[in-house]
mmCIF file of C-alpha atoms in Angstrom:
data_model
loop_
_atom_site.group_PDB
_atom_site.id
_atom_site.type_symbol
_atom_site.label_atom_id
_atom_site.label_comp_id
_atom_site.label_asym_id
_atom_site.label_seq_id
_atom_site.Cartn_x
_atom_site.Cartn_y
_atom_site.Cartn_z
ATOM 1 C CA MET A 1 14.552 -12.024 25.281
ATOM 2 C CA LYS A 2 15.455 -11.992 21.606
ATOM 3 C CA LYS A 3 16.341 -8.704 19.944
ATOM 4 C CA LYS A 4 13.850 -7.512 17.326
ATOM 5 C CA LEU A 5 15.111 -7.516 13.741
ATOM 6 C CA VAL A 6 12.775 -5.683 11.369
ATOM 7 C CA VAL A 7 13.382 -6.222 7.657
ATOM 8 C CA LEU A 8 11.917 -4.207 4.787
ATOM 9 C CA THR A 9 12.118 -6.180 1.556
ATOM 10 C CA GLY A 10 11.402 -5.204 -2.025
ATOM 11 C CA ALA A 11 11.455 -6.608 -5.529
ATOM 12 C CA GLY A 12 15.205 -7.242 -5.477
ATOM 13 C CA ILE A 13 14.935 -10.255 -3.179
ATOM 14 C CA SER A 14 12.228 -11.885 -5.310
ATOM 15 C CA ALA A 15 14.083 -11.147 -8.540
ATOM 16 C CA GLU A 16 16.687 -13.770 -7.647
ATOM 17 C CA SER A 17 13.909 -16.364 -7.610
ATOM 18 C CA GLY A 18 12.928 -15.426 -11.157
ATOM 19 C CA ILE A 19 10.132 -12.955 -10.462
ATOM 20 C CA LYS A 20 10.577 -9.835 -12.550
ATOM 21 C CA THR A 21 10.927 -6.577 -10.697
ATOM 22 C CA PHE A 22 7.830 -4.454 -10.469
ATOM 23 C CA ARG A 23 8.986 -2.026 -13.104
ATOM 24 C CA ASP A 24 11.718 -2.750 -15.624
ATOM 25 C CA SER A 25 14.020 -0.057 -16.969
ATOM 26 C CA ASP A 26 11.571 0.673 -19.776
ATOM 27 C CA GLY A 27 8.852 1.582 -17.271
ATOM 28 C CA LEU A 28 6.787 -1.514 -18.022
ATOM 29 C CA TRP A 29 5.748 -4.398 -15.781
ATOM 30 C CA GLU A 30 5.908 -7.680 -17.695
ATOM 31 C CA GLY A 31 5.349 -5.692 -20.897
ATOM 32 C CA HIS A 32 2.366 -3.751 -19.566
ATOM 33 C CA ASP A 33 1.961 -0.097 -18.704
ATOM 34 C CA VAL A 34 1.489 -0.152 -14.929
ATOM 35 C CA MET A 35 -1.326 2.372 -15.242
ATOM 36 C CA GLU A 36 -3.284 -0.193 -17.245
ATOM 37 C CA VAL A 37 -2.904 -3.093 -14.790
ATOM 38 C CA ALA A 38 -2.164 -1.561 -11.389
ATOM 39 C CA THR A 39 -4.673 1.266 -10.902
ATOM 40 C CA PRO A 40 -8.399 1.420 -10.116
ATOM 41 C CA GLU A 41 -8.822 3.297 -13.406
ATOM 42 C CA GLY A 42 -7.215 0.412 -15.292
ATOM 43 C CA TRP A 43 -9.583 -2.017 -13.577
ATOM 44 C CA TYR A 44 -12.689 -0.102 -14.603
ATOM 45 C CA LYS A 45 -11.358 0.484 -18.107
ATOM 46 C CA ASN A 46 -10.457 -3.131 -18.904
ATOM 47 C CA GLN A 47 -11.278 -5.634 -16.164
ATOM 48 C CA GLU A 48 -10.444 -8.617 -18.392
ATOM 49 C CA LEU A 49 -6.910 -7.330 -19.022
ATOM 50 C CA VAL A 50 -6.281 -6.805 -15.311
ATOM 51 C CA LEU A 51 -7.635 -10.237 -14.368
ATOM 52 C CA ASP A 52 -5.537 -11.916 -17.063
ATOM 53 C CA PHE A 53 -2.434 -10.050 -15.950
ATOM 54 C CA TYR A 54 -2.720 -11.204 -12.337
ATOM 55 C CA ASN A 55 -3.746 -14.712 -13.364
ATOM 56 C CA LYS A 56 -0.434 -14.998 -15.225
ATOM 57 C CA ARG A 57 1.483 -13.626 -12.241
ATOM 58 C CA ARG A 58 -0.306 -16.138 -9.978
ATOM 59 C CA GLN A 59 0.610 -19.024 -12.263
ATOM 60 C CA GLN A 60 4.218 -17.809 -12.515
ATOM 61 C CA LEU A 61 4.441 -17.869 -8.725
ATOM 62 C CA LYS A 62 3.876 -21.632 -8.771
ATOM 63 C CA GLU A 63 7.009 -22.051 -10.906
ATOM 64 C CA VAL A 64 9.477 -20.273 -8.626
ATOM 65 C CA ASN A 65 10.942 -21.039 -5.217
ATOM 66 C CA PRO A 66 12.417 -19.086 -2.303
ATOM 67 C CA ASN A 67 16.096 -18.278 -2.714
ATOM 68 C CA LEU A 68 18.904 -18.232 -0.176
ATOM 69 C CA GLY A 69 18.011 -14.707 0.900
ATOM 70 C CA HIS A 70 14.495 -15.761 1.897
ATOM 71 C CA ILE A 71 15.814 -18.898 3.595
ATOM 72 C CA ILE A 72 18.447 -17.119 5.702
ATOM 73 C CA LEU A 73 15.910 -14.542 6.886
ATOM 74 C CA ALA A 74 13.680 -17.394 8.044
ATOM 75 C CA GLU A 75 16.600 -19.086 9.796
ATOM 76 C CA LEU A 76 17.412 -15.873 11.665
ATOM 77 C CA GLU A 77 14.250 -16.448 13.713
ATOM 78 C CA LYS A 78 16.333 -18.902 15.767
ATOM 79 C CA ASP A 79 18.322 -15.995 17.201
ATOM 80 C CA PHE A 80 16.139 -12.916 16.654
ATOM 81 C CA ASP A 81 12.522 -11.846 16.835
ATOM 82 C CA VAL A 82 12.228 -11.275 13.076
ATOM 83 C CA TYR A 83 9.465 -9.199 11.515
ATOM 84 C CA ILE A 84 9.408 -8.906 7.746
ATOM 85 C CA ILE A 85 7.625 -5.980 6.139
ATOM 86 C CA THR A 86 7.525 -6.636 2.412
ATOM 87 C CA GLN A 87 6.514 -4.639 -0.619
ATOM 88 C CA ASN A 88 6.277 -7.927 -2.518
ATOM 89 C CA VAL A 89 2.966 -9.621 -3.279
ATOM 90 C CA ASP A 90 4.438 -13.136 -3.567
ATOM 91 C CA ASP A 91 4.515 -15.741 -0.779
ATOM 92 C CA LEU A 92 8.223 -16.596 -0.956
ATOM 93 C CA HIS A 93 8.989 -15.373 2.575
ATOM 94 C CA GLU A 94 6.261 -17.609 3.980
ATOM 95 C CA ARG A 95 7.353 -20.596 1.909
ATOM 96 C CA ALA A 96 10.914 -20.138 3.179
ATOM 97 C CA GLY A 97 9.629 -20.421 6.745
ATOM 98 C CA SER A 98 9.283 -16.839 7.971
ATOM 99 C CA THR A 99 6.409 -16.642 10.462
ATOM 100 C CA LYS A 100 5.862 -12.875 10.830
ATOM 101 C CA VAL A 101 5.330 -11.340 7.400
ATOM 102 C CA LEU A 102 3.372 -8.153 6.735
ATOM 103 C CA HIS A 103 2.491 -7.447 3.095
ATOM 104 C CA LEU A 104 2.234 -3.714 2.446
ATOM 105 C CA HIS A 105 0.987 -3.999 -1.128
ATOM 106 C CA GLY A 106 -1.335 -6.983 -0.851
ATOM 107 C CA GLU A 107 -0.965 -10.642 -1.758
ATOM 108 C CA LEU A 108 -1.159 -12.371 -5.101
ATOM 109 C CA LEU A 109 -2.720 -15.482 -3.565
ATOM 110 C CA LYS A 110 -5.671 -13.589 -2.119
ATOM 111 C CA VAL A 111 -8.675 -11.812 -3.626
ATOM 112 C CA ARG A 112 -11.238 -9.457 -2.174
ATOM 113 C CA SER A 113 -14.731 -8.206 -2.839
ATOM 114 C CA ILE A 114 -15.066 -4.949 -4.771
ATOM 115 C CA GLN A 115 -17.904 -4.055 -2.402
ATOM 116 C CA ASN A 116 -16.268 -4.981 0.916
ATOM 117 C CA LYS A 117 -12.491 -4.492 1.173
ATOM 118 C CA ASN A 118 -12.424 -6.533 4.377
ATOM 119 C CA LEU A 119 -13.878 -9.615 2.677
ATOM 120 C CA ILE A 120 -10.628 -11.325 1.694
ATOM 121 C CA LEU A 121 -10.344 -14.890 0.384
ATOM 122 C CA ASP A 122 -7.423 -17.217 -0.302
ATOM 123 C CA TRP A 123 -7.160 -17.810 -4.050
ATOM 124 C CA THR A 124 -4.635 -19.967 -5.901
ATOM 125 C CA GLU A 125 -6.210 -20.410 -9.342
ATOM 126 C CA ASP A 126 -7.387 -18.024 -12.056
ATOM 127 C CA LEU A 127 -9.795 -15.246 -11.109
ATOM 128 C CA ASN A 128 -12.395 -14.497 -13.747
ATOM 129 C CA THR A 129 -15.268 -12.154 -14.459
ATOM 130 C CA GLY A 130 -18.261 -13.736 -12.757
ATOM 131 C CA ASP A 131 -16.340 -14.935 -9.706
ATOM 132 C CA PHE A 132 -18.474 -13.336 -6.999
ATOM 133 C CA ASP A 133 -18.534 -13.099 -3.238
ATOM 134 C CA ALA A 134 -21.499 -14.564 -1.327
ATOM 135 C CA ASN A 135 -23.468 -11.362 -1.955
ATOM 136 C CA GLY A 136 -22.985 -11.388 -5.715
ATOM 137 C CA HIS A 137 -20.181 -8.818 -5.945
ATOM 138 C CA GLN A 138 -17.214 -9.316 -8.272
ATOM 139 C CA LEU A 139 -13.923 -10.362 -6.701
ATOM 140 C CA ARG A 140 -10.723 -8.491 -7.566
ATOM 141 C CA PRO A 141 -7.018 -9.100 -6.878
ATOM 142 C CA HIS A 142 -6.047 -8.309 -3.283
ATOM 143 C CA ILE A 143 -3.392 -5.871 -4.469
ATOM 144 C CA VAL A 144 -2.825 -2.279 -3.392
ATOM 145 C CA TRP A 145 -2.922 -0.373 -6.667
ATOM 146 C CA PHE A 146 -1.500 3.071 -7.359
ATOM 147 C CA GLY A 147 -3.801 5.663 -5.883
ATOM 148 C CA GLU A 148 -5.152 3.342 -3.169
ATOM 149 C CA GLU A 149 -4.422 3.590 0.533
ATOM 150 C CA VAL A 150 -2.013 1.136 2.164
ATOM 151 C CA PRO A 151 -4.079 -0.489 4.958
ATOM 152 C CA ALA A 152 -1.083 -2.178 6.596
ATOM 153 C CA LEU A 153 0.959 1.011 6.875
ATOM 154 C CA GLU A 154 0.063 1.846 10.483
ATOM 155 C CA GLU A 155 0.967 -1.656 11.638
ATOM 156 C CA ALA A 156 4.242 -1.416 9.701
ATOM 157 C CA ILE A 157 5.058 1.875 11.449
ATOM 158 C CA ASP A 158 4.316 0.351 14.860
ATOM 159 C CA ILE A 159 6.648 -2.582 14.125
ATOM 160 C CA THR A 160 9.397 -0.312 12.794
ATOM 161 C CA GLU A 161 9.317 1.904 15.878
ATOM 162 C CA THR A 162 10.288 -1.054 18.079
ATOM 163 C CA ALA A 163 13.216 -2.351 15.994
ATOM 164 C CA ASP A 164 16.530 -3.153 17.651
ATOM 165 C CA TYR A 165 18.015 -3.728 14.196
ATOM 166 C CA PHE A 166 16.563 -2.660 10.855
ATOM 167 C CA ALA A 167 17.493 -4.031 7.439
ATOM 168 C CA VAL A 168 16.503 -2.815 3.988
ATOM 169 C CA ILE A 169 16.845 -5.472 1.294
ATOM 170 C CA GLY A 170 16.280 -5.215 -2.437
ATOM 171 C CA THR A 171 14.291 -1.998 -2.545
ATOM 172 C CA SER A 172 15.284 1.300 -4.105
ATOM 173 C CA LEU A 173 13.478 3.261 -1.368
ATOM 174 C CA GLN A 174 11.646 5.140 -4.126
ATOM 175 C CA VAL A 175 8.112 3.812 -3.570
ATOM 176 C CA TYR A 176 6.122 5.666 -0.947
ATOM 177 C CA PRO A 177 4.724 5.319 1.606
ATOM 178 C CA ALA A 178 6.860 2.179 2.136
ATOM 179 C CA ALA A 179 10.112 4.105 1.708
ATOM 180 C CA GLY A 180 9.022 6.479 4.453
ATOM 181 C CA LEU A 181 9.223 3.707 7.051
ATOM 182 C CA ILE A 182 12.939 4.414 7.408
ATOM 183 C CA SER A 183 12.075 7.659 9.209
ATOM 184 C CA TYR A 184 10.321 5.674 11.970
ATOM 185 C CA VAL A 185 13.375 3.598 12.887
ATOM 186 C CA PRO A 186 14.589 4.588 16.383
ATOM 187 C CA SER A 187 17.621 6.881 16.050
ATOM 188 C CA THR A 188 19.871 4.515 18.012
ATOM 189 C CA THR A 189 18.955 1.459 15.906
ATOM 190 C CA PRO A 190 21.612 0.267 13.426
ATOM 191 C CA VAL A 191 20.404 0.103 9.813
ATOM 192 C CA PHE A 192 21.752 -2.371 7.255
ATOM 193 C CA TYR A 193 21.133 -1.528 3.611
ATOM 194 C CA ILE A 194 21.522 -4.360 1.093
ATOM 195 C CA ASP A 195 21.361 -3.477 -2.597
ATOM 196 C CA PRO A 196 23.728 -4.035 -5.538
ATOM 197 C CA LYS A 197 23.276 -0.379 -6.527
ATOM 198 C CA PRO A 198 22.699 1.444 -3.237
ATOM 199 C CA ILE A 199 21.570 5.039 -3.202
ATOM 200 C CA SER A 200 22.114 7.642 -0.528
ATOM 201 C CA ILE A 201 19.356 7.559 2.086
ATOM 202 C CA PRO A 202 18.331 11.172 2.684
ATOM 203 C CA ASN A 203 17.790 12.684 6.128
ATOM 204 C CA ILE A 204 18.583 9.514 8.064
ATOM 205 C CA ARG A 205 19.766 9.890 11.656
ATOM 206 C CA ASN A 206 20.913 6.308 12.080
ATOM 207 C CA LYS A 207 24.222 4.642 11.570
ATOM 208 C CA VAL A 208 23.868 2.896 8.191
ATOM 209 C CA GLU A 209 26.018 0.001 7.050
ATOM 210 C CA THR A 210 25.720 -0.545 3.298
ATOM 211 C CA ILE A 211 26.202 -3.994 1.780
ATOM 212 C CA ALA A 212 26.466 -3.464 -1.989
ATOM 213 C CA LYS A 213 25.466 -6.967 -3.031
ATOM 214 C CA PHE A 214 22.479 -8.838 -4.402
ATOM 215 C CA ALA A 215 20.005 -10.047 -1.801
ATOM 216 C CA SER A 216 21.138 -13.652 -1.269
ATOM 217 C CA GLU A 217 24.808 -12.802 -0.825
ATOM 218 C CA GLY A 218 23.997 -9.664 1.125
ATOM 219 C CA VAL A 219 21.690 -11.443 3.584
ATOM 220 C CA ALA A 220 24.435 -13.991 4.237
ATOM 221 C CA ASP A 221 26.732 -11.074 5.106
ATOM 222 C CA LEU A 222 24.025 -9.580 7.307
ATOM 223 C CA ARG A 223 23.787 -12.818 9.285
ATOM 224 C CA GLU A 224 27.504 -12.736 10.021
ATOM 225 C CA LYS A 225 27.431 -9.074 11.007
ATOM 226 C CA LEU A 226 24.515 -9.620 13.401
ATOM 227 C CA LYS A 227 26.366 -12.531 15.008
ATOM 228 C CA SER A 228 29.319 -10.261 15.771
ATOM 229 C CA ILE A 229 27.305 -7.486 17.422
#
């Protein structure tokens, strides 16, 4: 039976494909105040702005490709039972070939009804005012905005609790509740932390091996380390 490798990925792995990190150093996301484009309040204040913002992100996604980090993680399925829990809303893990991907913060290529959060549709083109579900309710981006619950969190915790190996790639571990997953890793499970500017992980019981590199190079190192265990 293959050992289970659980991987938590963040914006850092997508950044190498050309997708800007969620929040730049100036506190903006693609030039926008996140409170204007990533909150329910922003949606009700200016729906057109929010729709336009995600339409541009959706179009940008068509112009980028998975990088070596995504590809190596997919290839690791040959030797491990790999589960990827990602904070990213892009589909680069899937396009690289990963088969078990859980999106904590939603997916850019899906939309949902404002009336029924369980009515989720695949969506690859622009989403506009007047795009309704079958019952006449406006569709919105299938994104978990600030202030909204994270529906996939319980499943992510269940996956994390069964990890034989756990890797953190390209995330600052500052965004909760995703960052809190580290506390559910079994105490005997080795943790690999890949980030060019790693921080200290507070209150962790596990043995942590830090790889202070960008995602692609760091994942290549991770592959070699897992082979030697």
